CSV table of C-alpha atoms and ligand atoms in Angstrom, one decimal:
chain,number,residue,atom,x,y,z
A,1,UNK,CA,-0.2,0.1,-0.1
A,2,UNK,CA,1.2,3.4,-0.7
A,3,UNK,CA,2.8,5.2,2.2
A,4,UNK,CA,0.5,8.3,2.3
A,5,UNK,CA,-2.6,6.0,2.4
A,6,UNK,CA,-1.1,4.1,5.3
A,7,UNK,CA,0.0,7.4,7.3
A,8,UNK,CA,-3.6,8.9,6.5
A,9,UNK,CA,-5.3,5.7,8.0
A,10,UNK,CA,-2.8,5.9,10.8
A,11,UNK,CA,-3.8,9.4,12.0
A,12,UNK,CA,-7.4,8.6,11.5
A,13,UNK,CA,-6.7,6.7,14.9
A,14,UNK,CA,-3.6,7.7,16.5
A,15,UNK,CA,-1.4,10.9,16.7
A,16,UNK,CA,1.5,11.7,15.3
A,17,UNK,CA,3.8,10.3,12.2
A,18,UNK,CA,4.7,6.7,12.2
A,19,UNK,CA,7.6,4.7,10.8
A,20,UNK,CA,6.2,2.0,8.6
A,21,UNK,CA,7.4,-1.5,8.2
A,22,UNK,CA,6.5,-4.1,5.9
A,23,UNK,CA,7.2,-7.9,5.6
A,24,UNK,CA,6.1,-10.3,2.4
A,25,UNK,CA,4.3,-13.1,2.3
A,26,UNK,CA,5.6,-16.3,0.8
A,27,UNK,CA,5.4,-18.9,-2.1
A,28,UNK,CA,7.3,-22.3,-1.6
A,29,UNK,CA,8.5,-23.5,-5.2
A,30,UNK,CA,9.9,-26.7,-3.6
A,31,UNK,CA,11.0,-28.5,-0.4
A,32,UNK,CA,7.3,-29.1,1.4
A,33,UNK,CA,7.1,-30.3,5.0
A,34,UNK,CA,10.9,-30.8,5.2
A,35,UNK,CA,11.8,-27.6,7.3
A,36,UNK,CA,10.8,-29.3,10.4
A,37,UNK,CA,12.9,-32.2,9.1
A,38,UNK,CA,16.1,-30.6,9.4
A,39,UNK,CA,16.0,-30.5,5.5
A,40,UNK,CA,16.2,-28.2,2.4
A,41,UNK,CA,13.3,-25.5,1.1
A,42,UNK,CA,13.4,-23.2,-1.5
A,43,UNK,CA,10.6,-20.4,-1.5
A,44,UNK,CA,10.4,-17.0,-2.8
A,45,UNK,CA,8.9,-13.8,-1.2
A,46,UNK,CA,6.1,-12.2,-3.0
A,47,UNK,CA,4.8,-8.9,-3.7
A,48,UNK,CA,1.7,-9.2,-1.4
A,49,UNK,CA,2.7,-8.2,2.3
A,50,UNK,CA,2.0,-6.7,5.7
A,51,UNK,CA,2.8,-2.8,6.5
A,52,UNK,CA,2.7,-1.8,9.5
A,53,UNK,CA,2.9,2.0,10.7
A,54,UNK,CA,4.2,2.3,14.5
A,55,UNK,CA,4.6,4.8,17.2
A,56,UNK,CA,6.0,4.1,20.5
A,57,UNK,CA,3.9,4.9,23.4
A,58,UNK,CA,5.1,5.5,27.4
A,59,UNK,CA,2.0,3.4,29.3
A,60,UNK,CA,3.1,0.1,28.3
A,61,UNK,CA,-0.4,-0.4,26.0
A,62,UNK,CA,-0.1,-2.1,22.7
A,63,UNK,CA,-3.2,-0.4,20.3
A,64,UNK,CA,-3.4,-2.7,17.7
A,65,UNK,CA,-5.7,-1.8,14.5
A,66,UNK,CA,-6.3,-3.9,11.5
A,67,UNK,CA,-7.2,-1.6,8.8
A,68,UNK,CA,-8.1,-4.6,5.8
A,69,UNK,CA,-10.0,-6.4,8.9
A,70,UNK,CA,-11.7,-2.8,10.2
A,71,UNK,CA,-11.0,-4.4,13.7
A,72,UNK,CA,-9.0,-3.6,16.8
A,73,UNK,CA,-7.7,-4.7,20.1
A,74,UNK,CA,-5.9,-3.0,23.0
A,75,UNK,CA,-4.0,-4.5,26.0
A,76,UNK,CA,-1.1,-3.8,28.3
A,77,UNK,CA,2.1,-5.2,27.9
A,78,UNK,CA,1.9,-6.5,31.5
A,79,UNK,CA,-1.0,-8.8,30.6
A,80,UNK,CA,0.2,-10.2,27.8
A,81,UNK,CA,1.2,-13.9,28.2
A,82,UNK,CA,-1.7,-15.7,26.9
A,83,UNK,CA,-3.0,-16.3,23.5
A,84,UNK,CA,-6.6,-14.4,23.0
A,85,UNK,CA,-7.2,-16.6,19.8
A,86,UNK,CA,-7.3,-13.3,17.8
A,87,UNK,CA,-5.7,-12.3,14.8
A,88,UNK,CA,-3.6,-10.1,17.3
A,89,UNK,CA,-2.0,-13.0,18.5
A,90,UNK,CA,0.5,-12.7,16.0
A,91,UNK,CA,1.8,-9.6,17.2
A,92,UNK,CA,1.2,-10.1,20.7
A,93,UNK,CA,3.1,-13.3,20.5
A,94,UNK,CA,6.4,-11.2,19.4
A,95,UNK,CA,6.2,-8.7,21.7
A,96,UNK,CA,5.9,-11.4,24.3
A,97,UNK,CA,9.3,-13.0,23.1
A,98,UNK,CA,10.8,-9.7,22.4
A,99,UNK,CA,10.4,-9.1,26.0
A,100,UNK,CA,11.2,-12.3,27.0
A,101,UNK,CA,14.5,-11.9,25.0
A,102,UNK,CA,15.3,-9.1,27.1
A,103,UNK,CA,13.4,-6.1,25.3
A,104,UNK,CA,11.5,-4.0,27.6
A,105,UNK,CA,8.9,-2.4,25.5
A,106,UNK,CA,7.4,0.8,26.1
A,107,UNK,CA,4.0,0.1,24.3
A,108,UNK,CA,2.8,1.1,20.9
A,109,UNK,CA,0.1,2.3,18.4
A,110,UNK,CA,0.3,0.1,15.5
A,111,UNK,CA,-1.7,0.0,12.2
A,112,UNK,CA,-1.7,-3.2,10.3
A,113,UNK,CA,-2.5,-3.2,6.4
A,114,UNK,CA,-2.0,-6.4,4.5
A,115,UNK,CA,-2.6,-7.6,0.7
A,116,UNK,CA,-1.7,-11.2,1.6
A,117,UNK,CA,-4.3,-13.5,0.7
A,118,UNK,CA,-5.5,-15.2,4.4
A,119,UNK,CA,-6.0,-18.9,4.4
A,120,UNK,CA,-4.5,-19.3,1.2
A,121,UNK,CA,-0.9,-21.1,2.3
A,122,UNK,CA,0.8,-17.7,1.4
A,123,UNK,CA,2.4,-16.9,4.8
A,124,UNK,CA,0.0,-14.1,6.0
A,125,UNK,CA,0.5,-14.9,9.7
A,126,UNK,CA,4.6,-15.3,9.1
A,127,UNK,CA,4.5,-11.9,7.5
A,128,UNK,CA,2.2,-10.4,10.2
A,129,UNK,CA,5.0,-12.0,12.6
A,130,UNK,CA,8.0,-10.6,10.8
A,131,UNK,CA,6.7,-6.9,10.4
A,132,UNK,CA,5.4,-7.0,13.8
A,133,UNK,CA,9.0,-7.7,15.1
A,134,UNK,CA,10.5,-4.8,13.0
A,135,UNK,CA,7.7,-2.6,14.3
A,136,UNK,CA,8.0,-3.3,18.0
A,137,UNK,CA,11.6,-3.2,17.7
A,138,UNK,CA,11.6,0.2,16.3
A,139,UNK,CA,10.0,1.4,19.5
A,140,UNK,CA,13.3,0.8,21.5
A,141,UNK,CA,15.6,1.2,18.7
A,142,UNK,CA,16.3,-2.1,18.6
A,143,UNK,CA,17.8,-4.4,16.2
A,144,UNK,CA,18.0,-7.7,15.4
A,145,UNK,CA,19.5,-10.0,12.3
A,146,UNK,CA,16.9,-11.4,10.1
A,147,UNK,CA,17.6,-14.7,10.6
A,148,UNK,CA,17.3,-14.1,14.6
A,149,UNK,CA,14.0,-12.0,13.9
A,150,UNK,CA,12.9,-15.3,11.8
A,151,UNK,CA,13.7,-17.6,14.7
A,152,UNK,CA,12.0,-15.4,16.9
A,153,UNK,CA,9.0,-14.9,15.1
A,154,UNK,CA,8.7,-18.8,14.7
A,155,UNK,CA,9.1,-19.3,18.7
A,156,UNK,CA,6.3,-16.9,18.7
A,157,UNK,CA,3.7,-18.9,16.6
A,158,UNK,CA,4.9,-22.0,18.4
A,159,UNK,CA,4.5,-21.1,21.6
A,160,UNK,CA,2.4,-18.2,22.1
A,161,UNK,CA,-0.3,-19.1,19.2
A,162,UNK,CA,0.3,-22.5,19.6
A,163,UNK,CA,1.1,-23.9,15.9
A,164,UNK,CA,4.1,-26.0,15.7
A,165,UNK,CA,5.2,-24.5,12.5
A,166,UNK,CA,8.6,-25.1,10.7
A,167,UNK,CA,11.0,-21.9,10.2
A,168,UNK,CA,10.6,-21.8,6.4
A,169,UNK,CA,8.0,-19.1,6.3
A,170,UNK,CA,9.7,-16.7,8.5
A,171,UNK,CA,12.8,-17.0,7.4
A,172,UNK,CA,11.8,-16.0,3.5
A,173,UNK,CA,9.7,-13.4,5.1
A,174,UNK,CA,12.9,-11.5,6.6
A,175,UNK,CA,15.5,-12.5,4.1
A,176,UNK,CA,13.9,-12.5,1.0
A,177,UNK,CA,15.6,-10.8,-2.0
A,178,UNK,CA,14.2,-9.4,-5.2
A,179,UNK,CA,14.8,-11.5,-8.3
A,180,UNK,CA,16.0,-14.8,-6.2
A,181,UNK,CA,14.2,-17.6,-4.5
A,182,UNK,CA,16.0,-18.8,-1.7
A,183,UNK,CA,17.5,-21.8,-1.0
A,184,UNK,CA,17.7,-22.6,2.9
A,185,UNK,CA,19.3,-25.2,5.0
A,186,UNK,CA,16.7,-25.7,7.7
A,187,UNK,CA,19.5,-27.1,9.8
A,188,UNK,CA,22.3,-24.9,9.9
A,189,UNK,CA,20.1,-21.8,8.5
A,190,UNK,CA,22.6,-21.6,5.7
A,191,UNK,CA,21.2,-20.1,2.9
A,192,UNK,CA,22.0,-19.2,-0.7
A,193,UNK,CA,20.0,-16.7,-3.0
A,194,UNK,CA,19.2,-18.1,-6.1
A,195,UNK,CA,18.4,-16.2,-9.2
A,196,UNK,CA,15.2,-16.6,-11.0
A,197,UNK,CA,15.2,-14.9,-14.1
A,198,UNK,CA,11.5,-13.5,-15.1
A,199,UNK,CA,12.6,-14.1,-18.8
A,200,UNK,CA,13.2,-17.9,-18.5
A,201,UNK,CA,9.4,-18.6,-16.8
A,202,UNK,CA,7.0,-17.0,-14.7
A,203,UNK,CA,5.7,-18.0,-11.3
A,204,UNK,CA,1.9,-18.4,-11.5
A,205,UNK,CA,0.0,-19.1,-8.1
A,206,UNK,CA,-3.5,-20.2,-8.5
A,207,UNK,CA,-5.7,-20.0,-5.2
A,208,UNK,CA,-8.3,-22.9,-5.0
A,209,UNK,CA,-10.5,-20.6,-2.5
A,210,UNK,CA,-10.8,-23.7,-0.4
A,211,UNK,CA,-9.1,-24.4,3.2
A,212,UNK,CA,-9.9,-27.7,5.1
A,213,UNK,CA,-10.2,-27.2,8.8
A,214,UNK,CA,-8.1,-30.5,9.4
A,215,UNK,CA,-4.8,-28.8,8.3
A,216,UNK,CA,-3.5,-27.8,11.8
A,217,UNK,CA,-4.2,-30.9,13.8
A,218,UNK,CA,-3.0,-33.1,10.2
A,219,UNK,CA,-0.1,-31.0,10.5
A,220,UNK,CA,1.1,-31.9,13.9
A,221,UNK,CA,0.3,-35.5,13.2
A,222,UNK,CA,2.7,-35.5,10.3
A,223,UNK,CA,5.5,-34.0,12.4
A,224,UNK,CA,5.0,-36.8,14.7
A,225,UNK,CA,4.9,-39.6,11.9
A,226,UNK,CA,8.3,-38.3,10.9
A,227,UNK,CA,9.8,-38.4,14.4
A,228,UNK,CA,8.4,-41.8,14.5
A,229,UNK,CA,10.0,-42.8,11.6
A,230,UNK,CA,13.7,-41.2,12.9
A,231,UNK,CA,13.1,-43.4,16.0
A,232,UNK,CA,12.8,-46.5,14.1
A,233,UNK,CA,15.4,-45.9,11.6
A,234,UNK,CA,17.9,-44.9,14.5
A,235,UNK,CA,17.7,-49.0,14.6
A,236,UNK,CA,19.6,-49.3,11.7
A,237,UNK,CA,21.3,-46.0,11.4
A,238,UNK,CA,22.0,-45.0,15.2
A,239,UNK,CA,23.8,-41.8,14.2
A,240,UNK,CA,20.9,-39.7,12.5
A,241,UNK,CA,18.8,-37.5,14.4
A,242,UNK,CA,16.6,-36.2,11.6
A,243,UNK,CA,15.0,-37.5,8.2
A,244,UNK,CA,17.7,-35.1,6.8
A,245,UNK,CA,20.3,-37.6,7.6
A,246,UNK,CA,18.9,-40.3,5.6
A,247,UNK,CA,19.5,-40.5,2.0
A,248,UNK,CA,17.5,-42.1,-0.6
A,249,UNK,CA,20.1,-44.6,-0.9
A,250,UNK,CA,20.1,-45.6,2.9
A,251,UNK,CA,16.0,-45.4,3.0
A,252,UNK,CA,15.9,-47.8,0.1
A,253,UNK,CA,18.2,-50.6,2.6
A,254,UNK,CA,15.9,-50.0,5.5
A,255,UNK,CA,12.2,-48.7,4.4
A,256,UNK,CA,11.4,-52.5,4.3
A,257,UNK,CA,11.4,-52.2,8.5
A,258,UNK,CA,9.0,-49.5,8.5
A,259,UNK,CA,5.0,-49.7,8.9
A,260,UNK,CA,3.3,-48.8,5.9
A,261,UNK,CA,2.0,-45.3,7.1
A,262,UNK,CA,5.5,-43.9,8.5
A,263,UNK,CA,7.2,-45.6,5.4
A,264,UNK,CA,5.4,-43.3,3.0
A,265,UNK,CA,5.8,-40.1,5.0
A,266,UNK,CA,9.5,-41.2,5.4
A,267,UNK,CA,9.7,-41.5,1.7
A,268,UNK,CA,8.3,-38.1,0.6
A,269,UNK,CA,10.8,-36.2,2.8
A,270,UNK,CA,13.8,-38.0,1.8
A,271,UNK,CA,13.1,-37.6,-1.8
A,272,UNK,CA,11.8,-34.2,-1.5
A,273,UNK,CA,15.2,-33.1,0.1
A,274,UNK,CA,16.9,-34.5,-2.9
A,275,UNK,CA,14.6,-32.7,-5.1
A,276,UNK,CA,15.5,-29.1,-3.7
A,277,UNK,CA,19.1,-30.1,-4.3
A,278,UNK,CA,18.3,-31.1,-7.6
A,279,UNK,CA,16.2,-28.0,-8.5
A,280,UNK,CA,19.1,-25.5,-7.2
A,281,UNK,CA,21.2,-27.2,-9.8
A,282,UNK,CA,18.4,-26.9,-12.7
A,283,UNK,CA,18.2,-23.3,-11.5
A,284,UNK,CA,21.7,-22.4,-11.7
A,285,UNK,CA,21.7,-24.2,-15.4
A,286,UNK,CA,19.1,-22.2,-16.6
A,287,UNK,CA,17.1,-25.6,-17.1
A,288,UNK,CA,13.4,-24.7,-16.0
A,289,UNK,CA,12.1,-28.0,-17.8
A,290,UNK,CA,13.9,-29.9,-15.6
A,291,UNK,CA,12.7,-27.6,-12.5
A,292,UNK,CA,9.3,-27.9,-13.9
A,293,UNK,CA,9.6,-31.7,-13.9
A,294,UNK,CA,10.8,-31.7,-10.4
A,295,UNK,CA,7.7,-29.6,-9.1
A,296,UNK,CA,5.5,-32.2,-10.6
A,297,UNK,CA,7.2,-35.2,-8.7
A,298,UNK,CA,6.8,-32.9,-5.8
A,299,UNK,CA,3.3,-32.7,-5.9
A,300,UNK,CA,2.9,-36.5,-6.8
A,301,UNK,CA,5.0,-37.3,-3.2
A,302,UNK,CA,2.7,-34.9,-1.3
A,303,UNK,CA,-0.5,-36.0,-2.8
A,304,UNK,CA,0.3,-40.0,-2.6
A,305,UNK,CA,2.7,-40.7,0.2
A,306,UNK,CA,2.3,-37.4,2.4
A,307,UNK,CA,-1.1,-37.4,2.1
A,308,UNK,CA,-1.7,-33.6,2.5
A,309,UNK,CA,-3.0,-32.6,-1.0
A,310,UNK,CA,-7.4,-32.1,-1.1
A,311,UNK,CA,-9.6,-32.7,-4.3
A,312,UNK,CA,-9.3,-28.9,-5.3
A,313,UNK,CA,-5.6,-29.0,-5.4
A,314,UNK,CA,-5.2,-31.9,-7.5
A,315,UNK,CA,-8.0,-30.4,-10.0
A,316,UNK,CA,-6.2,-27.2,-9.6
A,317,UNK,CA,-2.8,-29.2,-10.9
A,318,UNK,CA,-4.2,-31.4,-13.3
A,319,UNK,CA,-5.9,-28.5,-15.4
A,320,UNK,CA,-2.2,-26.8,-15.3
A,321,UNK,CA,-0.3,-30.1,-16.4
A,322,UNK,CA,-2.7,-30.2,-19.5
A,323,UNK,CA,-1.8,-26.3,-20.4
A,324,UNK,CA,0.5,-25.8,-23.4
A,325,UNK,CA,3.8,-24.1,-21.7
A,326,UNK,CA,3.2,-25.1,-18.2
A,327,UNK,CA,6.4,-26.7,-17.2
A,328,UNK,CA,5.5,-27.7,-13.2
A,329,UNK,CA,2.6,-27.5,-11.1
A,330,UNK,CA,2.4,-28.6,-7.5
A,331,UNK,CA,0.5,-27.6,-4.0
A,332,UNK,CA,2.5,-24.9,-2.2
A,333,UNK,CA,2.7,-24.9,1.8
A,334,UNK,CA,1.1,-27.3,4.5
A,335,UNK,CA,-1.6,-28.6,2.3
A,336,UNK,CA,-5.0,-29.4,2.4
A,337,UNK,CA,-6.1,-26.7,0.3
A,338,UNK,CA,-4.5,-23.1,-0.3
A,339,UNK,CA,-2.9,-22.6,-3.5
A,340,UNK,CA,-1.1,-24.3,-6.3
A,341,UNK,CA,2.5,-22.8,-7.8
A,342,UNK,CA,2.9,-23.0,-11.3
A,343,UNK,CA,6.0,-22.7,-13.8
A,344,UNK,CA,4.7,-21.0,-16.5
A,345,UNK,CA,6.6,-19.9,-20.0
A,346,UNK,CA,6.3,-16.2,-20.1
A,347,UNK,CA,4.4,-16.1,-23.3
A,348,UNK,CA,2.2,-18.8,-22.3
A,349,UNK,CA,1.2,-16.9,-18.6
A,350,UNK,CA,-2.3,-15.0,-20.0
A,351,UNK,CA,-3.8,-18.1,-21.9
A,352,UNK,CA,-2.7,-20.2,-18.8
A,353,UNK,CA,-4.8,-18.0,-16.6
A,354,UNK,CA,-7.6,-18.0,-18.9
A,355,UNK,CA,-7.8,-21.8,-19.0
A,356,UNK,CA,-7.5,-22.2,-15.3
A,357,UNK,CA,-10.3,-20.0,-14.3
A,358,UNK,CA,-12.9,-21.5,-16.6
A,359,UNK,CA,-11.8,-25.1,-16.3
A,360,UNK,CA,-11.7,-24.6,-12.2
A,361,UNK,CA,-15.0,-23.0,-12.2
A,362,UNK,CA,-16.2,-25.5,-14.3
A,363,UNK,CA,-15.1,-28.5,-12.4
A,364,UNK,CA,-15.7,-26.8,-8.8
A,365,UNK,CA,-18.0,-24.0,-8.9
A,366,UNK,CA,-15.6,-21.6,-7.6
A,367,UNK,CA,-13.9,-18.8,-9.0
A,368,UNK,CA,-9.8,-18.9,-8.3
A,369,UNK,CA,-7.7,-15.9,-7.4
A,370,UNK,CA,-4.9,-15.9,-9.5
A,371,UNK,CA,-1.4,-14.1,-8.5
A,372,UNK,CA,1.7,-13.4,-10.5
A,373,UNK,CA,4.6,-12.3,-8.7
A,374,UNK,CA,8.2,-12.0,-9.3
A,375,UNK,CA,10.5,-12.5,-6.2
A,376,UNK,CA,10.4,-9.9,-3.8
A,377,UNK,CA,12.4,-8.4,-1.1
A,378,UNK,CA,12.1,-9.6,2.4
A,379,UNK,CA,11.5,-7.6,5.4
A,380,UNK,CA,12.3,-4.1,5.8
A,381,UNK,CA,11.5,-0.5,6.8
A,382,UNK,CA,9.9,2.1,4.2
A,383,UNK,CA,11.7,5.1,4.1
A,384,UNK,CA,9.6,7.6,4.2
A,385,UNK,CA,9.8,10.3,1.3
A,386,UNK,CA,9.5,14.0,2.7
A,387,UNK,CA,5.4,14.7,2.8
A,388,UNK,CA,4.4,17.9,2.9
A,389,UNK,CA,2.6,19.0,5.9
A,390,UNK,CA,-0.8,19.1,6.6
B,1,GLA,C1,3.8,-24.5,6.8
B,1,GLA,C2,4.6,-24.5,7.8
B,1,GLA,C3,6.0,-24.6,7.3
B,1,GLA,C4,6.2,-25.6,6.5
B,1,GLA,C5,5.0,-26.0,5.6
B,1,GLA,C6,5.2,-27.4,4.7
B,1,GLA,O1,3.5,-23.5,6.0
B,1,GLA,O2,4.3,-23.0,8.5
B,1,GLA,O3,7.0,-24.3,8.4
B,1,GLA,O4,6.3,-27.0,7.5
B,1,GLA,O5,3.6,-25.8,6.0
B,1,GLA,O6,6.4,-27.1,4.0
């Protein structure tokens, strides 16, 4: 959103001229359900983002208003130990974690504006957490490295909000770079920016407009199944501590010993890590066709072995794969609804959109939203251009 509009919104509710911080949502290109297995991911930041206008107070109150939701909440930081089951929990959780990390916050007026579609697996929550982190840090002139801010935001989501997510979403929101996907090792947090030249292919994101309720409980169940897999595989390979440590070759030698469901879950994770590594190589070689094939394989594995797809996601992927110029199509994010991510030849993008719109509507009765985004920058302060006093 334009900075002058946000300032105007802020001033409608609060006095003063705020600072503005922004953090993007993300689309994960490949590497799904690998982050909490210490594995590899390849997300990119998108142009849809959360902007927060902020000014410090002195009375320890947090006044939080969402422009997009036309809702607000106010509470004291002295009474901020528990979630309230409200959208503000993401900001409140980050405030709590900052205080536990030693930042004594003075209170703040915050106006939040978001363009990240909610419930679409594009990480609207991570964007809100990371933007909140920057905004709240500014009230004490505090700074954190992007990786540390991502970890703090993840802690807020795990411990305050109660969602046991991995590190991918917060990390890409904090660390994204224009024109690049981010290759992240979720164990060491070492990362590399991988150029994604827009003249070679476009990233097209299609929203199924459906999010199934079970996504949270099934997510936690998948995590447990992976942990069980590690415990069982340790009988053969005592040195492993996560599925990340199991190569496809090692897995092939020991998978027979695993119960069927656990075997399927582990197979997905072990092969998905490999697909991420191969994708980085393909992108570096400019081989988009190969990258697209790996995306296809990733979806098939998520559908058949990890079982986190949904009928709507499968319909969307199947439609996409039949369209000339579509190099690869897969679900993105946690699953059970949300979006697909598609790699499409640049000159085929507009035809692709039309066919998806019509085909998906015909099969489901739903009108999909389609987002085209080049890889965007990560979280930062929006430095205000001088605005004339009004
Ligand atoms: C959600 C979580 C991430 C990651 C993905 C699946 O987006 O927040 O940490 O586990 O699901 O890849």
